Short mmCIF file of C-alpha atoms in Angstrom, two decimals:
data_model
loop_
_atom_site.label_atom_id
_atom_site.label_comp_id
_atom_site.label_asym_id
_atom_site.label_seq_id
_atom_site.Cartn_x
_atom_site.Cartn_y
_atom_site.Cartn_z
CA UNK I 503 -73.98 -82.10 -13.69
CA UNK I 504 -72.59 -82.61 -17.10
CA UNK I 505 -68.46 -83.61 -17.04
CA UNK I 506 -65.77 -81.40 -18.35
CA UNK I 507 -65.88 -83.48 -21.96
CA UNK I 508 -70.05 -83.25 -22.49
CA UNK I 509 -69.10 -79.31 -21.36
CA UNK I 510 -66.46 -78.66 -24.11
CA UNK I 511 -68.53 -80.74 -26.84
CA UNK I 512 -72.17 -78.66 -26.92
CA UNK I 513 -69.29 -75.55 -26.24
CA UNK I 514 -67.48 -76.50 -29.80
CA UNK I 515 -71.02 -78.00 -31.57
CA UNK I 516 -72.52 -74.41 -30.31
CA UNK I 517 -69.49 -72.34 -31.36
CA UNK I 518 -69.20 -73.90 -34.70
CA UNK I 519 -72.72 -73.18 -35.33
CA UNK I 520 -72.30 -69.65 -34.97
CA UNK I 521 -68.61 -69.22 -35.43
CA UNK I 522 -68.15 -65.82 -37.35
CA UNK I 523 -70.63 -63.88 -35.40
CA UNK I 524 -68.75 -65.76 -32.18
CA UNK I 525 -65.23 -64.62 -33.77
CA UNK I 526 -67.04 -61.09 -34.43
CA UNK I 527 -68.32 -60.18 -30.97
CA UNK I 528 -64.97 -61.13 -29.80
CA UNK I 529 -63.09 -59.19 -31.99
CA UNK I 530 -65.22 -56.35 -31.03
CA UNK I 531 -64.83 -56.59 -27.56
CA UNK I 532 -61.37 -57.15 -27.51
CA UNK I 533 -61.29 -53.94 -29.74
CA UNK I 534 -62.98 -51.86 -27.53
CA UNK I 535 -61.50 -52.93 -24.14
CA UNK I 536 -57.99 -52.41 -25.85
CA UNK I 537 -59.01 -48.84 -27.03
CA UNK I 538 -60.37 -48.00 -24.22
CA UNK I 539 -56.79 -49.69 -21.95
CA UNK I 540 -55.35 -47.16 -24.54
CA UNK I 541 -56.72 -44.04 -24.28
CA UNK I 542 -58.69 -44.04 -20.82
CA UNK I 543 -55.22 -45.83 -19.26
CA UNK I 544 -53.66 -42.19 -19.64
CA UNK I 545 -56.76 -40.62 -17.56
CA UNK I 546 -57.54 -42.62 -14.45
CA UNK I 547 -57.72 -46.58 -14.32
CA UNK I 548 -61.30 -46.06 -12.64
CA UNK I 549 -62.63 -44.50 -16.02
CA UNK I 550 -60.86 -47.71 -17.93
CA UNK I 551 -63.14 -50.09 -15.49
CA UNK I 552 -66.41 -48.00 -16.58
CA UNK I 553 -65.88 -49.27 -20.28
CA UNK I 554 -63.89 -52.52 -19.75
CA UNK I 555 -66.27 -54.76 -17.13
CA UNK I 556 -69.41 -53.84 -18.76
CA UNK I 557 -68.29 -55.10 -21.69
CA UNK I 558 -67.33 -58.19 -20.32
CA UNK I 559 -70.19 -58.62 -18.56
CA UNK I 560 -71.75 -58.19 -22.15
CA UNK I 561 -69.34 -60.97 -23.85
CA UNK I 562 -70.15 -63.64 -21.62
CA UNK I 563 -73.95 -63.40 -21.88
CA UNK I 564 -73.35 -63.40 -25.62
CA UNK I 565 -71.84 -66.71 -25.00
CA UNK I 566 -74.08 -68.30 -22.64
CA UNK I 567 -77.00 -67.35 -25.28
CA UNK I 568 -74.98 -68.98 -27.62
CA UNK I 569 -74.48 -72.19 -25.45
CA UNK I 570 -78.39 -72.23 -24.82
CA UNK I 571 -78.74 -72.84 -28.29
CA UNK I 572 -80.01 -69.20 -28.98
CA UNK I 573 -78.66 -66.82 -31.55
CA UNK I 574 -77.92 -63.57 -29.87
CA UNK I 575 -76.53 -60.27 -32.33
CA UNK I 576 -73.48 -57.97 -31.77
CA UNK I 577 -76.46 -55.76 -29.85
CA UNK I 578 -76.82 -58.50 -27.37
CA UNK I 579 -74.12 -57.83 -26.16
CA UNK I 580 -73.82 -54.25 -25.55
CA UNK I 581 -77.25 -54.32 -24.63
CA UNK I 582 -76.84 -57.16 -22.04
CA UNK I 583 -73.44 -54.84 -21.04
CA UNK I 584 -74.63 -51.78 -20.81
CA UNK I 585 -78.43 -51.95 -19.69
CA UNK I 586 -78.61 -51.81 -15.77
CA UNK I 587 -75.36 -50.27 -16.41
CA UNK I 588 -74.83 -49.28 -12.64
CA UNK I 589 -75.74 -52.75 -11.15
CA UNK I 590 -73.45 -54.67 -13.70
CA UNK I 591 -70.61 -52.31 -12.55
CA UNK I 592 -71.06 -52.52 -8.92
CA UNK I 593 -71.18 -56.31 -9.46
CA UNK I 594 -68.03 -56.26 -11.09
CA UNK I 595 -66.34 -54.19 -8.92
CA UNK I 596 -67.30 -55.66 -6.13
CA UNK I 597 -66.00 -59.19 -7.84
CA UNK I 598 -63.12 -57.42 -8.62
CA UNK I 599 -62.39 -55.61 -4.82
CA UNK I 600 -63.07 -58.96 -3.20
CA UNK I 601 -60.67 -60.82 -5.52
CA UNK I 602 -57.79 -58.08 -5.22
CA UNK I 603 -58.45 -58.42 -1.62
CA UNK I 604 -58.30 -62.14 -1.22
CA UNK I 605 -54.85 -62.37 -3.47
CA UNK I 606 -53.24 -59.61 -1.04
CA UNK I 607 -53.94 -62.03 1.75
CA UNK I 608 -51.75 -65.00 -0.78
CA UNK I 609 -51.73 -65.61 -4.16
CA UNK I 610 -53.46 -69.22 -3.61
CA UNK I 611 -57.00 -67.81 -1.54
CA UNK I 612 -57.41 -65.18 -4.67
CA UNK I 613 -56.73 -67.83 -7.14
CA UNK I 614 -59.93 -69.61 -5.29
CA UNK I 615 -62.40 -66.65 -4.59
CA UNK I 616 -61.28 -65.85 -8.15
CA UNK I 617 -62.96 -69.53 -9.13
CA UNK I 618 -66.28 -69.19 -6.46
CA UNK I 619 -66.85 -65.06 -8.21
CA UNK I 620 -66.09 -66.42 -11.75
CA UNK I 621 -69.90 -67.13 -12.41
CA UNK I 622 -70.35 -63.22 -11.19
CA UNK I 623 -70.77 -61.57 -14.75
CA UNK I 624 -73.15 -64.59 -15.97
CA UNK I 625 -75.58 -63.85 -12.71
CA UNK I 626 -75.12 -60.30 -13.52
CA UNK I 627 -76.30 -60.20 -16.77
CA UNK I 628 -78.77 -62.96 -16.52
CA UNK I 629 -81.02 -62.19 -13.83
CA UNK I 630 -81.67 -58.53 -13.85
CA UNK I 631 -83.52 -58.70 -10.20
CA UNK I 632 -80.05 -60.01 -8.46
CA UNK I 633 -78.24 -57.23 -6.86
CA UNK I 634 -74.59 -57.16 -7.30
CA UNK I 635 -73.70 -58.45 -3.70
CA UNK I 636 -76.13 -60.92 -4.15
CA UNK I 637 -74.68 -62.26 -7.45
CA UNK I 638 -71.63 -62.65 -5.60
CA UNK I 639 -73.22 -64.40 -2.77
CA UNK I 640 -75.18 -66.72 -5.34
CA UNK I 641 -71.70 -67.14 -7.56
CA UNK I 642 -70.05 -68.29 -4.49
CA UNK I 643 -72.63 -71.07 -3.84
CA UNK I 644 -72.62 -72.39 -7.57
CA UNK I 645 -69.06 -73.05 -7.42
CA UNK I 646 -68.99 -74.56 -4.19
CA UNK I 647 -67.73 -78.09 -4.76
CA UNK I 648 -67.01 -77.19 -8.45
CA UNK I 649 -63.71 -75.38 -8.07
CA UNK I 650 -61.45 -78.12 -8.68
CA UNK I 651 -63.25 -78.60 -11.99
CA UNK I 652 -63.32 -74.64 -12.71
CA UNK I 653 -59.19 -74.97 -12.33
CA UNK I 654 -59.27 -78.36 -14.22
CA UNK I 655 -60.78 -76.85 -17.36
CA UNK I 656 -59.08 -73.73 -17.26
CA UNK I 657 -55.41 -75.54 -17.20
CA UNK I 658 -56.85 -77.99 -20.40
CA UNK I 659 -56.49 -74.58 -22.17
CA UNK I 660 -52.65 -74.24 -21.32
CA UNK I 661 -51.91 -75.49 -24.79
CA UNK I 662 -54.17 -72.93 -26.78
CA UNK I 663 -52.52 -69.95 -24.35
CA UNK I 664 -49.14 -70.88 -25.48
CA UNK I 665 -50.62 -71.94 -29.45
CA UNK I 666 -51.73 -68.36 -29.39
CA UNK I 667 -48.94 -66.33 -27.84
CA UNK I 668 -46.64 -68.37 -30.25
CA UNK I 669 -49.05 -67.23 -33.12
CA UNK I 670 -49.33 -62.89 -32.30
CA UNK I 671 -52.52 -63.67 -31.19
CA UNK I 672 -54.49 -65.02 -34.36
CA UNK I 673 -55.10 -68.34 -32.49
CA UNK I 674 -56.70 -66.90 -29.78
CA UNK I 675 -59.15 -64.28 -32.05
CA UNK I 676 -59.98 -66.71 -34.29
CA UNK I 677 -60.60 -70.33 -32.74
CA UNK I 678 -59.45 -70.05 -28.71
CA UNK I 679 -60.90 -67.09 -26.97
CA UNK I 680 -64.39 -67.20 -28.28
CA UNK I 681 -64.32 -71.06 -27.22
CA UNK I 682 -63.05 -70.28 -24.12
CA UNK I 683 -65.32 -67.70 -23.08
CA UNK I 684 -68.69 -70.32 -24.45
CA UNK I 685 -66.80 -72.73 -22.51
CA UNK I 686 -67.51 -71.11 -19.21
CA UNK I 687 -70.68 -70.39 -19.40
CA UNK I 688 -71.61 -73.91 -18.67
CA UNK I 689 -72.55 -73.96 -14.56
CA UNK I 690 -75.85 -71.81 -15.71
#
């Protein structure tokens, strides 16, 4: 297993290889998720999920191509979103149920199921023959043993959270959230 430094280095060597079509699909998604908090927030929240997890689902296999050293298009990832369209959704509901349902329990066991689904979307998009319970099943054992290191990484991006609320934002389109979203890609 590679450590958290090897992780972030191919992440920013990978990124800065392909940074404006990186920044670009993020954009994009961000775009669309927010339009679609927007307008389908007014209608029912399940309509908002229909548009919103797909689309994440999308984003991070855009990133992991881009960590494998491939060079995926804007396409990839509404084609990696949106194909299998009613598996990826289940998947991600079922991620999102289960973590909803663990953080009702106490905020600590949802933090953790939160860490052992986080490699959910990844599974999701990457193996089309998984089923969605399955991918939960199979995100659960890929993080076992790693979640201290999941929580690790994600608190070494404290300083780029605050960096980009300080900043409207900009930070986070244009350097942090495409990073961050490569970054975790790296169990696969």
């Amino acid at each position: 297993m590679k450590t958290r430094q090897e992780i972030k280095m191919i992440s920013k060597k990978q990124f800065s290889n392909t940074y404006w079509i990186s920044v670009g699909a993020t954009v994009l998604a961000l775009l669309i998720i927010s339009v679609a908090s927007y307008v389908l927030s007014f209608l029912i929240l399940p309509i908002y999920l229909l548009v919103t997890l797909p689309m994440v689902v999308g984003l991070n296999y855009f990133s992991l191509s881009i960590y494998r050293g491939e060079t995926p298009t804007i396409e990839t990832m509404f084609t990696s979103g949106f194909s299998n369209y009613g598996r990826k959704l289940g998947g991600m509901l079922w991620m999102t149920l289960f973590t909803i349902l663990w953080t009702l329990l106490f905020i600590i066991p949802g933090i953790i199921k939160a860490f052992a689904y986080s490699m959910t979307p990844y599974i999701l998009a990457d193996h089309p023959n998984v089923n969605p319970q399955e991918a939960l099943k199979i995100s659960m054992r890929m993080t076992e043993g790693y979640k201290g290191d999941i929580f690790v990484m994600y608190l070494s991006f404290i300083g780029w959270l605050l960096l980009s609320g300080i900043t409207f934002g900009l930070v986070g389109i244009f350097l942090f959230q495409p990073l961050y979203v490569h970054l975790f890609s790296w169990p696969l």
